[in-house]
Coordinates of C-alpha atoms in Angstrom, one line a residue:
M887 CA 0.3 -88.1 85.0
S888 CA 3.4 -86.4 83.8
D889 CA 5.5 -86.2 80.6
T890 CA 8.6 -84.5 82.1
V891 CA 11.9 -86.2 81.4
S892 CA 15.1 -85.6 83.1
G893 CA 18.5 -86.4 82.0
T894 CA 21.5 -84.6 80.4
Q895 CA 20.3 -84.2 76.9
P896 CA 19.1 -80.8 75.5
G897 CA 15.3 -80.4 76.2
Q898 CA 15.3 -82.5 79.3
R899 CA 15.2 -81.2 82.9
Q900 CA 19.0 -81.1 83.6
L901 CA 20.2 -83.4 86.4
N902 CA 22.6 -82.1 89.1
G903 CA 25.9 -83.7 89.8
P904 CA 28.3 -86.1 88.1
Q905 CA 26.3 -88.7 86.1
T906 CA 29.0 -91.2 85.6
T907 CA 32.5 -92.3 86.9
G908 CA 34.1 -90.7 84.0
R909 CA 33.0 -93.4 81.4
E910 CA 30.9 -93.4 78.2
Y911 CA 28.2 -96.1 78.0
R912 CA 26.4 -97.7 75.2
N913 CA 22.9 -99.2 74.5
L914 CA 21.2 -97.2 77.3
S915 CA 17.4 -97.0 77.4
E916 CA 16.1 -93.9 75.9
P917 CA 13.1 -91.9 77.3
S918 CA 9.9 -93.3 75.6
F919 CA 7.1 -93.2 78.0
G920 CA 5.0 -90.8 79.7
S921 CA 4.4 -91.4 83.5
T922 CA 1.4 -92.4 85.7
V923 CA 1.1 -92.8 89.4
D924 CA -1.1 -94.9 91.8
E925 CA -0.8 -93.3 95.3
N926 CA -0.9 -94.6 98.8
V927 CA -0.9 -98.4 97.7
A928 CA -1.3 -100.9 100.7
V929 CA 1.5 -103.3 100.6
P930 CA 0.9 -106.4 102.9
M931 CA 3.6 -107.7 105.2
R932 CA 3.9 -111.2 106.5
D933 CA 2.6 -110.1 109.9
G934 CA -0.4 -108.4 108.5
V935 CA 0.9 -104.8 108.8
A936 CA 0.6 -102.8 105.6
L937 CA 3.2 -100.5 104.2
R938 CA 2.1 -97.6 102.0
A939 CA 3.7 -97.1 98.7
D940 CA 3.5 -94.7 95.6
V941 CA 3.7 -96.7 92.3
H942 CA 5.1 -94.5 89.5
R943 CA 5.0 -96.5 86.3
P944 CA 5.1 -95.9 82.6
R945 CA 1.8 -94.9 80.9
A946 CA 1.7 -98.0 78.6
A947 CA 0.5 -101.6 78.6
G948 CA 3.0 -104.1 79.5
R949 CA 5.5 -105.3 82.2
F950 CA 8.5 -103.5 83.3
P951 CA 11.5 -103.9 85.6
V952 CA 11.0 -102.3 89.1
L953 CA 13.2 -100.1 91.2
V954 CA 12.1 -100.1 94.8
A955 CA 13.0 -97.0 96.9
A956 CA 12.1 -97.4 100.6
S957 CA 12.9 -95.2 103.6
P958 CA 11.3 -93.4 106.6
Y959 CA 11.2 -90.1 104.7
P960 CA 8.0 -88.8 103.2
R961 CA 7.5 -90.6 99.9
Q962 CA 4.9 -88.0 98.7
I963 CA 7.6 -85.4 98.3
Q964 CA 10.6 -87.2 96.7
D965 CA 9.9 -85.2 93.7
L966 CA 9.7 -81.8 95.6
G967 CA 13.3 -80.8 94.4
A968 CA 14.3 -79.5 97.9
P969 CA 17.8 -79.5 98.9
A970 CA 17.1 -81.5 102.0
G971 CA 18.6 -84.7 103.2
F972 CA 15.5 -86.6 102.9
I973 CA 15.0 -86.1 99.3
E974 CA 17.0 -89.2 98.2
A975 CA 14.7 -91.9 96.3
G976 CA 16.2 -90.7 92.9
A977 CA 14.5 -88.8 90.0
T978 CA 11.2 -90.5 89.0
D979 CA 11.2 -88.4 85.9
F980 CA 14.3 -90.0 84.8
W981 CA 13.4 -93.7 85.5
V982 CA 9.7 -94.1 84.5
P983 CA 10.3 -92.5 80.9
R984 CA 13.2 -94.9 80.2
G985 CA 10.9 -98.0 81.1
Y986 CA 11.2 -98.6 84.8
V987 CA 8.6 -98.7 87.5
H988 CA 9.6 -96.4 90.6
V989 CA 8.1 -97.9 93.7
I990 CA 8.7 -95.3 96.6
A991 CA 7.6 -96.7 100.0
N992 CA 7.6 -95.9 103.5
V993 CA 9.2 -98.2 106.0
R994 CA 7.2 -99.5 109.1
G995 CA 5.8 -96.8 111.3
T996 CA 6.4 -93.9 109.0
G997 CA 4.4 -92.0 106.1
G998 CA 1.2 -93.8 106.9
S999 CA 2.6 -97.3 106.9
G1000 CA 1.5 -99.5 109.8
G1001 CA 3.5 -100.7 112.8
T1002 CA 6.3 -99.0 114.7
F1003 CA 9.6 -97.7 113.5
G1004 CA 12.4 -99.8 114.5
F1005 CA 15.5 -97.9 113.2
F1006 CA 17.3 -100.4 111.1
D1007 CA 16.2 -103.5 113.3
G1008 CA 15.4 -107.1 112.1
Q1009 CA 11.7 -106.4 111.4
E1010 CA 12.6 -103.7 108.8
R1011 CA 14.8 -106.4 107.0
H1012 CA 11.7 -108.8 106.7
D1013 CA 9.7 -106.0 105.5
M1014 CA 12.2 -105.1 102.8
H1015 CA 12.1 -108.8 101.7
D1016 CA 8.3 -108.7 101.6
L1017 CA 8.2 -105.4 99.6
V1018 CA 10.4 -106.7 96.9
E1019 CA 8.5 -109.8 96.4
W1020 CA 5.1 -107.9 96.4
A1021 CA 6.5 -105.6 93.7
A1022 CA 7.6 -108.8 91.7
A1023 CA 4.2 -110.2 91.7
Q1024 CA 2.3 -107.1 90.4
P1025 CA 0.8 -106.9 86.9
W1026 CA 3.2 -104.2 85.9
C1027 CA 6.3 -105.9 86.8
D1028 CA 8.2 -108.3 84.5
G1029 CA 9.7 -110.1 87.5
N1030 CA 13.1 -108.2 87.6
V1031 CA 13.5 -106.0 90.6
G1032 CA 16.3 -103.7 91.7
M1033 CA 16.5 -100.8 94.3
I1034 CA 17.5 -97.3 94.3
G1035 CA 18.3 -94.4 96.5
I1036 CA 21.0 -93.2 98.7
S1037 CA 21.6 -92.9 102.4
Y1038 CA 18.6 -94.6 104.4
F1039 CA 17.4 -95.6 100.9
A1040 CA 20.8 -97.4 100.3
M1041 CA 20.5 -99.1 103.7
T1042 CA 17.1 -100.6 103.1
Q1043 CA 18.7 -102.0 99.9
L1044 CA 21.3 -103.9 102.0
E1045 CA 18.4 -105.0 104.3
A1046 CA 16.5 -106.6 101.5
A1047 CA 19.5 -108.2 99.9
V1048 CA 20.7 -110.0 103.1
E1049 CA 17.3 -111.6 103.2
R1050 CA 17.7 -112.9 99.6
P1051 CA 14.2 -112.3 98.0
P1052 CA 14.2 -114.3 94.8
H1053 CA 13.2 -111.6 92.5
L1054 CA 15.9 -109.0 93.7
K1055 CA 18.3 -109.1 90.8
A1056 CA 20.8 -106.2 91.8
I1057 CA 21.2 -103.3 94.1
F1058 CA 22.9 -99.8 93.9
P1059 CA 23.3 -98.7 97.6
V1060 CA 25.4 -95.5 97.2
A1061 CA 26.2 -93.7 100.7
V1062 CA 25.3 -96.6 102.7
T1063 CA 25.6 -97.4 106.2
A1064 CA 25.9 -101.3 106.9
D1065 CA 26.6 -100.9 110.6
L1066 CA 24.4 -98.3 112.6
Y1067 CA 26.8 -98.2 115.5
E1068 CA 29.6 -97.2 113.0
A1069 CA 27.6 -94.0 111.9
A1070 CA 25.9 -93.2 115.3
V1071 CA 28.8 -93.8 117.9
H1072 CA 32.2 -93.2 116.6
N1073 CA 34.2 -95.8 118.6
G1074 CA 32.5 -94.8 121.6
L1075 CA 31.8 -91.1 121.1
F1076 CA 28.1 -90.5 120.4
N1077 CA 27.5 -88.6 117.2
S1078 CA 25.2 -86.4 118.9
S1079 CA 25.0 -83.5 116.3
F1080 CA 23.5 -86.1 113.8
V1081 CA 21.6 -88.7 115.6
T1082 CA 19.6 -86.2 117.8
P1083 CA 18.3 -84.0 115.0
F1084 CA 17.9 -87.0 112.8
L1085 CA 15.3 -88.8 115.0
A1086 CA 13.6 -85.5 115.7
M1087 CA 13.2 -84.9 112.0
L1088 CA 11.7 -88.4 111.6
G1089 CA 9.3 -87.5 114.3
L1090 CA 8.4 -84.2 112.6
T1091 CA 8.0 -85.4 109.1
A1092 CA 5.9 -88.5 110.2
E1093 CA 3.2 -86.4 111.6
P1094 CA 1.7 -84.4 108.6
S1095 CA -1.2 -86.2 106.7
D1096 CA -1.0 -87.4 103.2
R1097 CA -3.3 -84.7 102.2
A1098 CA -0.8 -82.1 103.7
W1099 CA 2.1 -83.4 101.9
R1100 CA 0.1 -83.5 98.6
S1101 CA -1.4 -80.0 99.2
P1102 CA -1.6 -77.1 96.7
L1103 CA 1.0 -75.2 98.7
T1104 CA 3.5 -78.3 98.1
G1105 CA 2.7 -78.1 94.5
M1106 CA 3.7 -74.5 94.5
A1107 CA 6.9 -75.2 96.2
R1108 CA 7.7 -78.1 93.8
H1109 CA 7.1 -75.7 90.7
I1110 CA 9.6 -73.1 92.2
L1111 CA 12.2 -75.6 93.6
T1112 CA 12.5 -77.6 90.2
S1113 CA 12.6 -74.4 88.0
P1114 CA 15.9 -74.4 86.2
R1115 CA 17.5 -71.3 87.8
V1116 CA 16.8 -72.4 91.4
H1117 CA 17.5 -76.1 90.9
H1118 CA 20.9 -75.5 89.5
K1119 CA 21.9 -73.6 92.7
F1120 CA 21.5 -76.9 94.7
A1121 CA 24.4 -78.6 92.9
T1122 CA 26.7 -77.2 95.4
M1123 CA 25.0 -77.7 98.7
N1124 CA 26.9 -79.9 101.3
G1125 CA 26.4 -81.9 104.4
E1126 CA 26.9 -79.1 106.7
A1127 CA 23.7 -77.4 105.3
A1128 CA 21.6 -80.5 106.1
V1129 CA 23.0 -80.7 109.7
T1130 CA 22.1 -76.9 110.1
M1131 CA 18.6 -77.4 108.8
M1132 CA 17.9 -80.5 111.1
H1133 CA 19.2 -78.6 114.3
T1134 CA 16.6 -75.8 113.3
L1135 CA 13.9 -78.5 113.4
L1136 CA 14.7 -79.5 116.8
K1137 CA 13.1 -76.5 118.1
L1138 CA 9.7 -77.8 116.7
P1139 CA 7.4 -80.0 118.9
H1140 CA 6.7 -83.6 117.9
D1141 CA 5.3 -86.8 119.3
P1142 CA 8.0 -88.4 121.5
H1143 CA 7.2 -91.8 120.5
P1144 CA 9.0 -93.9 119.2
W1145 CA 11.5 -91.2 118.4
D1146 CA 12.6 -90.1 121.7
D1147 CA 12.7 -93.8 122.8
L1148 CA 15.0 -94.6 120.1
W1149 CA 17.2 -91.7 121.0
F1150 CA 17.3 -92.9 124.5
D1151 CA 18.3 -96.4 123.4
A1152 CA 21.2 -95.2 121.2
A1153 CA 22.6 -92.4 123.3
I1154 CA 21.9 -93.6 126.9
R1155 CA 21.0 -97.3 127.3
H1156 CA 23.5 -98.7 124.9
P1157 CA 26.7 -96.6 125.0
T1158 CA 28.9 -99.6 123.7
R1159 CA 28.3 -102.3 121.4
D1160 CA 25.9 -104.9 122.6
E1161 CA 22.9 -106.9 121.3
W1162 CA 20.8 -103.8 120.6
W1163 CA 23.5 -102.7 118.2
D1164 CA 24.2 -106.1 116.9
E1165 CA 20.7 -106.5 115.6
R1166 CA 21.5 -103.3 113.5
N1167 CA 24.6 -104.4 112.0
L1168 CA 24.5 -106.0 108.6
L1169 CA 28.1 -106.7 108.1
P1170 CA 28.0 -110.3 109.5
L1171 CA 25.1 -110.9 107.1
L1172 CA 26.7 -109.4 104.0
P1173 CA 28.1 -112.6 102.9
N1174 CA 24.5 -113.9 102.4
I1175 CA 24.1 -111.4 99.4
D1176 CA 24.5 -113.3 96.3
I1177 CA 23.6 -110.6 93.6
P1178 CA 25.6 -107.7 92.0
V1179 CA 26.1 -104.7 94.3
Y1180 CA 27.3 -101.2 93.2
L1181 CA 28.8 -99.2 96.1
G1182 CA 29.9 -95.7 96.3
C1183 CA 30.1 -92.5 98.2
D1184 CA 31.7 -89.1 98.0
W1185 CA 35.1 -88.6 99.8
Q1186 CA 33.6 -85.9 102.0
N1187 CA 30.9 -88.0 103.8
V1188 CA 33.5 -88.9 106.4
P1189 CA 31.3 -89.0 109.8
L1190 CA 28.4 -90.8 108.2
H1191 CA 28.4 -93.1 105.3
L1192 CA 32.0 -93.1 104.1
P1193 CA 33.2 -95.8 106.5
S1194 CA 30.5 -98.4 105.6
T1195 CA 31.4 -98.0 101.9
F1196 CA 34.8 -99.8 102.7
T1197 CA 33.8 -102.3 105.5
A1198 CA 30.8 -103.4 103.2
W1199 CA 33.1 -103.9 100.2
Q1200 CA 35.3 -106.2 102.2
A1201 CA 32.2 -108.1 103.6
L1202 CA 30.5 -108.8 100.2
S1203 CA 32.6 -111.9 99.8
N1204 CA 29.9 -113.8 98.0
S1205 CA 28.5 -111.3 95.7
P1206 CA 29.2 -112.4 92.0
V1207 CA 30.0 -108.8 91.0
V1208 CA 30.7 -105.8 93.3
R1209 CA 31.7 -102.3 91.8
M1210 CA 32.7 -99.1 93.6
G1211 CA 32.6 -95.5 92.5
M1212 CA 33.9 -92.8 94.6
L1213 CA 33.1 -89.2 94.2
G1214 CA 34.8 -85.8 94.7
E1215 CA 33.1 -82.7 96.3
Y1216 CA 29.4 -82.2 95.5
G1217 CA 29.1 -85.8 94.1
L1218 CA 26.2 -86.4 96.3
T1219 CA 23.8 -83.4 97.0
W1220 CA 20.2 -83.0 97.4
P1221 CA 17.9 -83.7 95.8
W1222 CA 19.7 -86.8 94.8
E1223 CA 20.2 -86.8 91.2
S1224 CA 23.9 -87.7 90.6
L1225 CA 25.0 -90.9 89.0
H1226 CA 21.7 -91.7 87.4
I1227 CA 23.4 -92.4 84.1
E1228 CA 25.8 -94.9 85.9
A1229 CA 22.8 -96.6 87.5
L1230 CA 21.0 -96.8 84.3
A1231 CA 23.9 -98.5 82.8
W1232 CA 24.0 -100.8 85.8
Y1233 CA 20.3 -101.7 85.7
D1234 CA 20.0 -101.8 82.0
H1235 CA 22.7 -104.5 82.2
W1236 CA 21.1 -106.6 85.1
L1237 CA 17.3 -106.0 84.6
K1238 CA 17.1 -105.6 80.9
G1239 CA 20.1 -107.7 79.6
R1240 CA 21.5 -104.7 77.6
D1241 CA 25.3 -104.7 77.0
T1242 CA 26.0 -101.2 78.3
G1243 CA 29.8 -101.7 79.1
V1244 CA 29.3 -101.0 83.0
L1245 CA 31.4 -103.9 83.8
D1246 CA 34.3 -103.0 81.5
G1247 CA 37.6 -102.2 83.3
P1248 CA 38.7 -102.3 86.9
A1249 CA 36.2 -102.8 89.6
I1250 CA 37.0 -99.5 91.4
R1251 CA 36.9 -96.0 90.1
Y1252 CA 37.6 -92.9 92.1
V1253 CA 38.1 -89.2 91.9
L1254 CA 41.6 -88.1 93.4
P1255 CA 40.7 -84.9 95.2
G1256 CA 43.5 -82.2 94.8
A1257 CA 44.2 -83.7 91.5
E1258 CA 40.6 -83.8 90.4
E1259 CA 41.1 -86.6 88.0
W1260 CA 39.6 -90.3 87.7
H1261 CA 41.8 -93.2 88.9
T1262 CA 41.2 -96.9 89.0
A1263 CA 42.0 -99.8 91.1
D1264 CA 41.2 -103.6 91.1
V1265 CA 41.4 -104.0 95.0
W1266 CA 40.7 -101.9 98.0
P1267 CA 42.8 -100.6 99.4
P1268 CA 44.8 -100.1 96.1
A1269 CA 47.7 -102.4 95.8
A1270 CA 50.0 -99.6 94.9
A1271 CA 49.7 -97.9 98.3
S1272 CA 52.1 -98.6 101.1
H1273 CA 52.1 -97.0 104.6
Q1274 CA 54.8 -94.3 105.3
M1275 CA 55.2 -93.3 109.0
F1276 CA 55.2 -89.7 110.0
A1277 CA 56.4 -88.8 113.6
L1278 CA 54.6 -86.4 115.8
S1279 CA 57.6 -84.5 116.9
A1280 CA 57.9 -82.6 120.2
D1281 CA 58.3 -79.4 118.3
G1282 CA 55.0 -79.8 116.4
G1283 CA 56.5 -81.1 113.2
L1284 CA 55.1 -84.0 111.2
D1285 CA 58.0 -85.6 109.6
S1286 CA 59.5 -89.0 108.8
G1287 CA 62.1 -88.3 111.6
E1288 CA 61.0 -87.9 115.2
G1289 CA 63.9 -85.6 116.1
A1290 CA 64.5 -84.9 119.8
A1291 CA 62.3 -87.0 121.9
G1292 CA 59.7 -85.2 124.0
S1293 CA 56.0 -84.5 124.4
R1294 CA 53.3 -82.0 124.3
E1295 CA 50.2 -81.5 126.3
F1296 CA 46.9 -80.2 126.0
L1297 CA 43.7 -79.5 128.3
V1298 CA 40.2 -80.7 128.3
L1299 CA 37.7 -79.3 130.8
G1300 CA 34.6 -81.3 131.9
A1301 CA 31.3 -79.7 132.4
G1302 CA 30.3 -78.1 135.7
L1303 CA 33.6 -76.7 136.8
G1304 CA 32.2 -73.1 136.9
R1305 CA 35.2 -71.5 135.5
A1306 CA 34.4 -68.3 133.4
K1307 CA 37.3 -68.3 131.1
A1308 CA 40.6 -70.0 130.4
S1309 CA 43.8 -69.0 132.2
P1310 CA 46.7 -67.8 130.1
I1311 CA 48.7 -70.4 131.9
D1312 CA 46.5 -73.2 130.8
P1313 CA 47.7 -75.8 128.2
P1314 CA 45.8 -75.3 124.8
S1315 CA 42.6 -77.3 124.0
T1316 CA 44.0 -78.6 120.7
L1317 CA 47.3 -79.6 119.3
T1318 CA 48.6 -79.7 115.8
W1319 CA 51.5 -81.3 114.0
T1320 CA 52.3 -79.9 110.6
S1321 CA 54.7 -81.1 107.9
A1322 CA 57.0 -78.8 105.9
P1323 CA 55.9 -77.7 102.5
L1324 CA 55.9 -80.7 100.1
D1325 CA 58.5 -80.2 97.3
A1326 CA 56.6 -82.9 95.2
P1327 CA 53.0 -84.0 95.0
L1328 CA 52.1 -86.7 97.5
D1329 CA 49.1 -89.1 96.6
V1330 CA 47.5 -90.6 99.7
V1331 CA 44.9 -93.3 99.0
G1332 CA 43.6 -96.0 101.3
T1333 CA 43.5 -96.8 105.2
I1334 CA 45.0 -94.4 107.7
E1335 CA 46.0 -95.0 111.3
L1336 CA 47.3 -92.9 114.2
Q1337 CA 49.5 -94.8 116.7
L1338 CA 49.1 -92.5 119.5
V1339 CA 51.2 -92.9 122.7
A1340 CA 49.7 -90.6 125.3
S1341 CA 48.9 -90.4 128.9
A1342 CA 45.9 -88.6 130.7
T1343 CA 45.1 -87.5 134.2
A1344 CA 41.6 -88.9 134.1
A1345 CA 40.2 -92.5 133.8
D1346 CA 38.7 -91.7 130.5
T1347 CA 39.0 -89.3 127.7
A1348 CA 38.4 -88.9 124.1
W1349 CA 40.7 -88.7 121.1
I1350 CA 39.4 -86.7 118.1
V1351 CA 41.6 -86.6 115.1
L1352 CA 41.5 -84.5 111.9
L1353 CA 43.8 -84.8 108.9
R1354 CA 44.0 -81.7 107.0
D1355 CA 45.6 -80.2 103.8
V1356 CA 47.0 -76.7 104.4
A1357 CA 47.4 -74.8 101.4
P1358 CA 50.3 -72.1 100.7
D1359 CA 48.0 -69.3 101.9
G1360 CA 47.6 -71.0 105.2
S1361 CA 43.9 -72.1 104.7
A1362 CA 43.1 -75.7 106.0
E1363 CA 40.7 -78.1 104.4
D1364 CA 39.7 -81.1 106.4
I1365 CA 40.2 -84.4 104.7
T1366 CA 39.3 -87.0 107.0
A1367 CA 38.8 -87.8 110.9
G1368 CA 39.1 -90.5 113.4
W1369 CA 37.7 -90.8 116.9
L1370 CA 38.2 -93.1 119.9
R1371 CA 36.8 -93.0 123.5
A1372 CA 40.0 -94.1 125.4
S1373 CA 38.3 -96.6 127.6
L1374 CA 37.2 -98.6 124.5
R1375 CA 40.7 -98.8 123.1
Q1376 CA 40.7 -102.7 122.9
V1377 CA 41.7 -103.7 119.2
D1378 CA 40.3 -106.9 117.6
E1379 CA 43.9 -108.3 116.6
Q1380 CA 42.2 -111.2 114.4
T1381 CA 40.7 -108.7 111.9
S1382 CA 43.0 -105.7 112.1
T1383 CA 45.7 -105.1 109.4
P1384 CA 48.5 -102.6 109.4
G1385 CA 46.9 -99.2 109.0
A1386 CA 43.5 -100.3 109.7
P1387 CA 42.8 -101.3 113.4
V1388 CA 39.4 -102.6 114.3
L1389 CA 38.1 -101.5 117.6
L1390 CA 35.9 -103.8 119.7
C1391 CA 34.1 -101.1 121.5
R1392 CA 32.4 -103.5 123.8
D1393 CA 34.0 -103.6 127.3
P1394 CA 35.4 -100.5 128.7
V1395 CA 38.6 -100.5 130.5
A1396 CA 39.6 -97.5 132.6
V1397 CA 42.8 -95.5 131.5
P1398 CA 45.7 -95.9 134.0
I1399 CA 46.0 -92.4 135.1
G1400 CA 49.2 -90.7 134.3
E1401 CA 50.6 -93.9 132.5
D1402 CA 51.5 -94.0 129.0
V1403 CA 49.1 -96.1 126.7
T1404 CA 49.5 -96.8 122.9
Y1405 CA 46.3 -96.3 121.1
R1406 CA 45.6 -97.4 117.6
I1407 CA 43.1 -95.0 116.1
P1408 CA 41.7 -95.6 112.7
L1409 CA 40.9 -92.6 110.6
V1410 CA 38.3 -93.1 107.9
P1411 CA 39.9 -94.2 104.7
N1412 CA 40.2 -91.3 102.1
A1413 CA 42.2 -90.2 99.0
R1414 CA 43.9 -86.9 98.5
R1415 CA 46.7 -85.4 96.4
F1416 CA 48.7 -83.0 98.8
D1417 CA 50.2 -80.8 96.0
V1418 CA 53.6 -78.9 95.8
G1419 CA 53.8 -76.4 98.6
H1420 CA 51.1 -77.8 100.6
R1421 CA 51.5 -79.1 104.1
I1422 CA 50.0 -82.1 105.8
Q1423 CA 48.5 -81.2 109.3
L1424 CA 47.3 -83.4 112.0
L1425 CA 44.9 -82.0 114.7
L1426 CA 44.1 -83.6 117.9
A1427 CA 41.4 -82.7 120.4
S1428 CA 39.5 -84.4 123.2
D1429 CA 36.2 -82.5 122.9
D1430 CA 34.6 -80.9 120.0
Q1431 CA 31.4 -79.4 121.5
D1432 CA 33.0 -75.9 121.5
P1433 CA 32.2 -74.3 118.0
S1434 CA 35.7 -73.0 118.0
T1435 CA 37.0 -76.4 117.8
P1436 CA 37.2 -77.8 114.1
A1437 CA 35.1 -80.6 113.4
I1438 CA 34.5 -82.4 110.0
M1439 CA 31.3 -81.3 108.4
N1440 CA 30.5 -79.8 111.7
F1441 CA 29.5 -83.3 113.0
R1442 CA 30.2 -83.1 116.9
H1443 CA 30.1 -85.7 119.8
A1444 CA 28.8 -85.8 123.2
S1445 CA 31.4 -85.1 125.6
V1446 CA 33.1 -87.7 127.8
G1447 CA 32.8 -85.2 130.6
T1448 CA 36.1 -85.7 132.3
S1449 CA 38.8 -83.0 133.0
S1450 CA 42.2 -84.1 132.0
V1451 CA 45.6 -82.9 130.9
N1452 CA 46.5 -85.2 128.1
T1453 CA 50.2 -85.7 127.1
V1454 CA 51.3 -86.8 123.7
H1455 CA 54.6 -88.3 123.2
S1456 CA 57.0 -87.8 120.1
S1457 CA 57.0 -91.7 119.7
S1458 CA 53.6 -91.4 118.2
R1459 CA 53.2 -92.1 114.5
L1460 CA 50.7 -91.3 111.7
L1461 CA 50.6 -94.1 109.0
L1462 CA 49.6 -92.6 105.6
P1463 CA 49.0 -94.9 102.5
V1464 CA 51.2 -93.3 100.0
I1465 CA 51.1 -94.2 96.2
A1466 CA 54.5 -93.8 94.6

């Protein structure tokens, strides 16, 4: 039992991160309850397998709305307070005192739940339906169920919603991935620095017993990590820290099944979109969702969850209400505690029938990095944005005019050449194009495309693109990125729009050696104010395994493995969505 209350008011355990999208709300639930917990509750699935859940509920008689949080991460330590990427179920000591039951469950094959983990497969969708309906039938539930949590917890929200369980009334899937291929394989380039340690981490965290997770040592760690002085430091930990931690865990042994089997499927057996990936793509199923959905992400989450925020927005065509909140730097840190006031306004409205004001105003609210202020829009991309073309000039400039026609070349070396060091006569391994210093602020918000005209001396290569903001002192900040395996360049012309090509990534076609090819490379949509005196820079590489090559959030890709001299022509264009 616990009487701790978190929030933003004096005397409460203070939550890290932004708590709203810049708004004031009304009629919000106040903390009125102590908390009790039922541990290791068996939740039966339709096939007889039982998931395990901890049920945190108000210490009072009566029935309450329920927020379900489900993932492969250890449910027993979701209140640990650690700055780790698997502490993402939300703050139990925020929800329960305000009259919500917080059900934290482990998906199949993790944390003591029966069956075998399927990594976002069809079975997991059925389980999420059954978990929601089980919660609705319990004596402590008033029949109103929502879901909570970011990242994988957000993914299971969409999994449940596409199955349309009758008692699921609304969801809040912030930092979601709706299409696993979109996050694991970036247009043909395997996201190795994330997927490999992620599956290893799942294997490691699946092994300790329930007793180990609830040990006195864990309790001591919780006491330290949630102390105000220590906890406050976690407000500015970023995604690079999580990737570094997971790479450290790679050195520890774990049971290879099913984790290594799943890695082999994702990395080796299924390099292009096929039936295996199609089973793990919810985008075609999102029109099934007929309940309110609140989407959101931080602009920095480029190589993982940010892309799905926008593809999901477009696909949720039958949801009666869809809202989106986009956050700036450190908007989503660990343990996840941000946007809790926003989520409370959402669920007080949909699960308790309170008029909180959460539906007031435009559907989209976003921080504009560089200006650090809130903006609004009714549609995505914002209607005020129009694409401006910037030429990749032969002299390395990035401007509205191409100047003298020409080209530039760079070198990518495949593995196994046995060369000790680069030669001074070699072309560089990356190219950059940089604009002149801006004489007025430039607001870029929306979809971004690189129309690359290039040739290669290999039958396949990679295109890795970074958009950067270069400050007057010469320091560069990564804004967003795009990726493409050249042999998977085919564009779906039916669904593509100007500035937003959709790549099929199914049937590889060899690159004609030495011939110019026009590639339409999507960069992950983003927002940025490039301020006066700053310069816009585009960086292009064909391999990011070398630590000296910039990589956004330090997410790196398995090499295509070919050696090539790649030539880029000045007829290439960068399309930026500029708001006047």
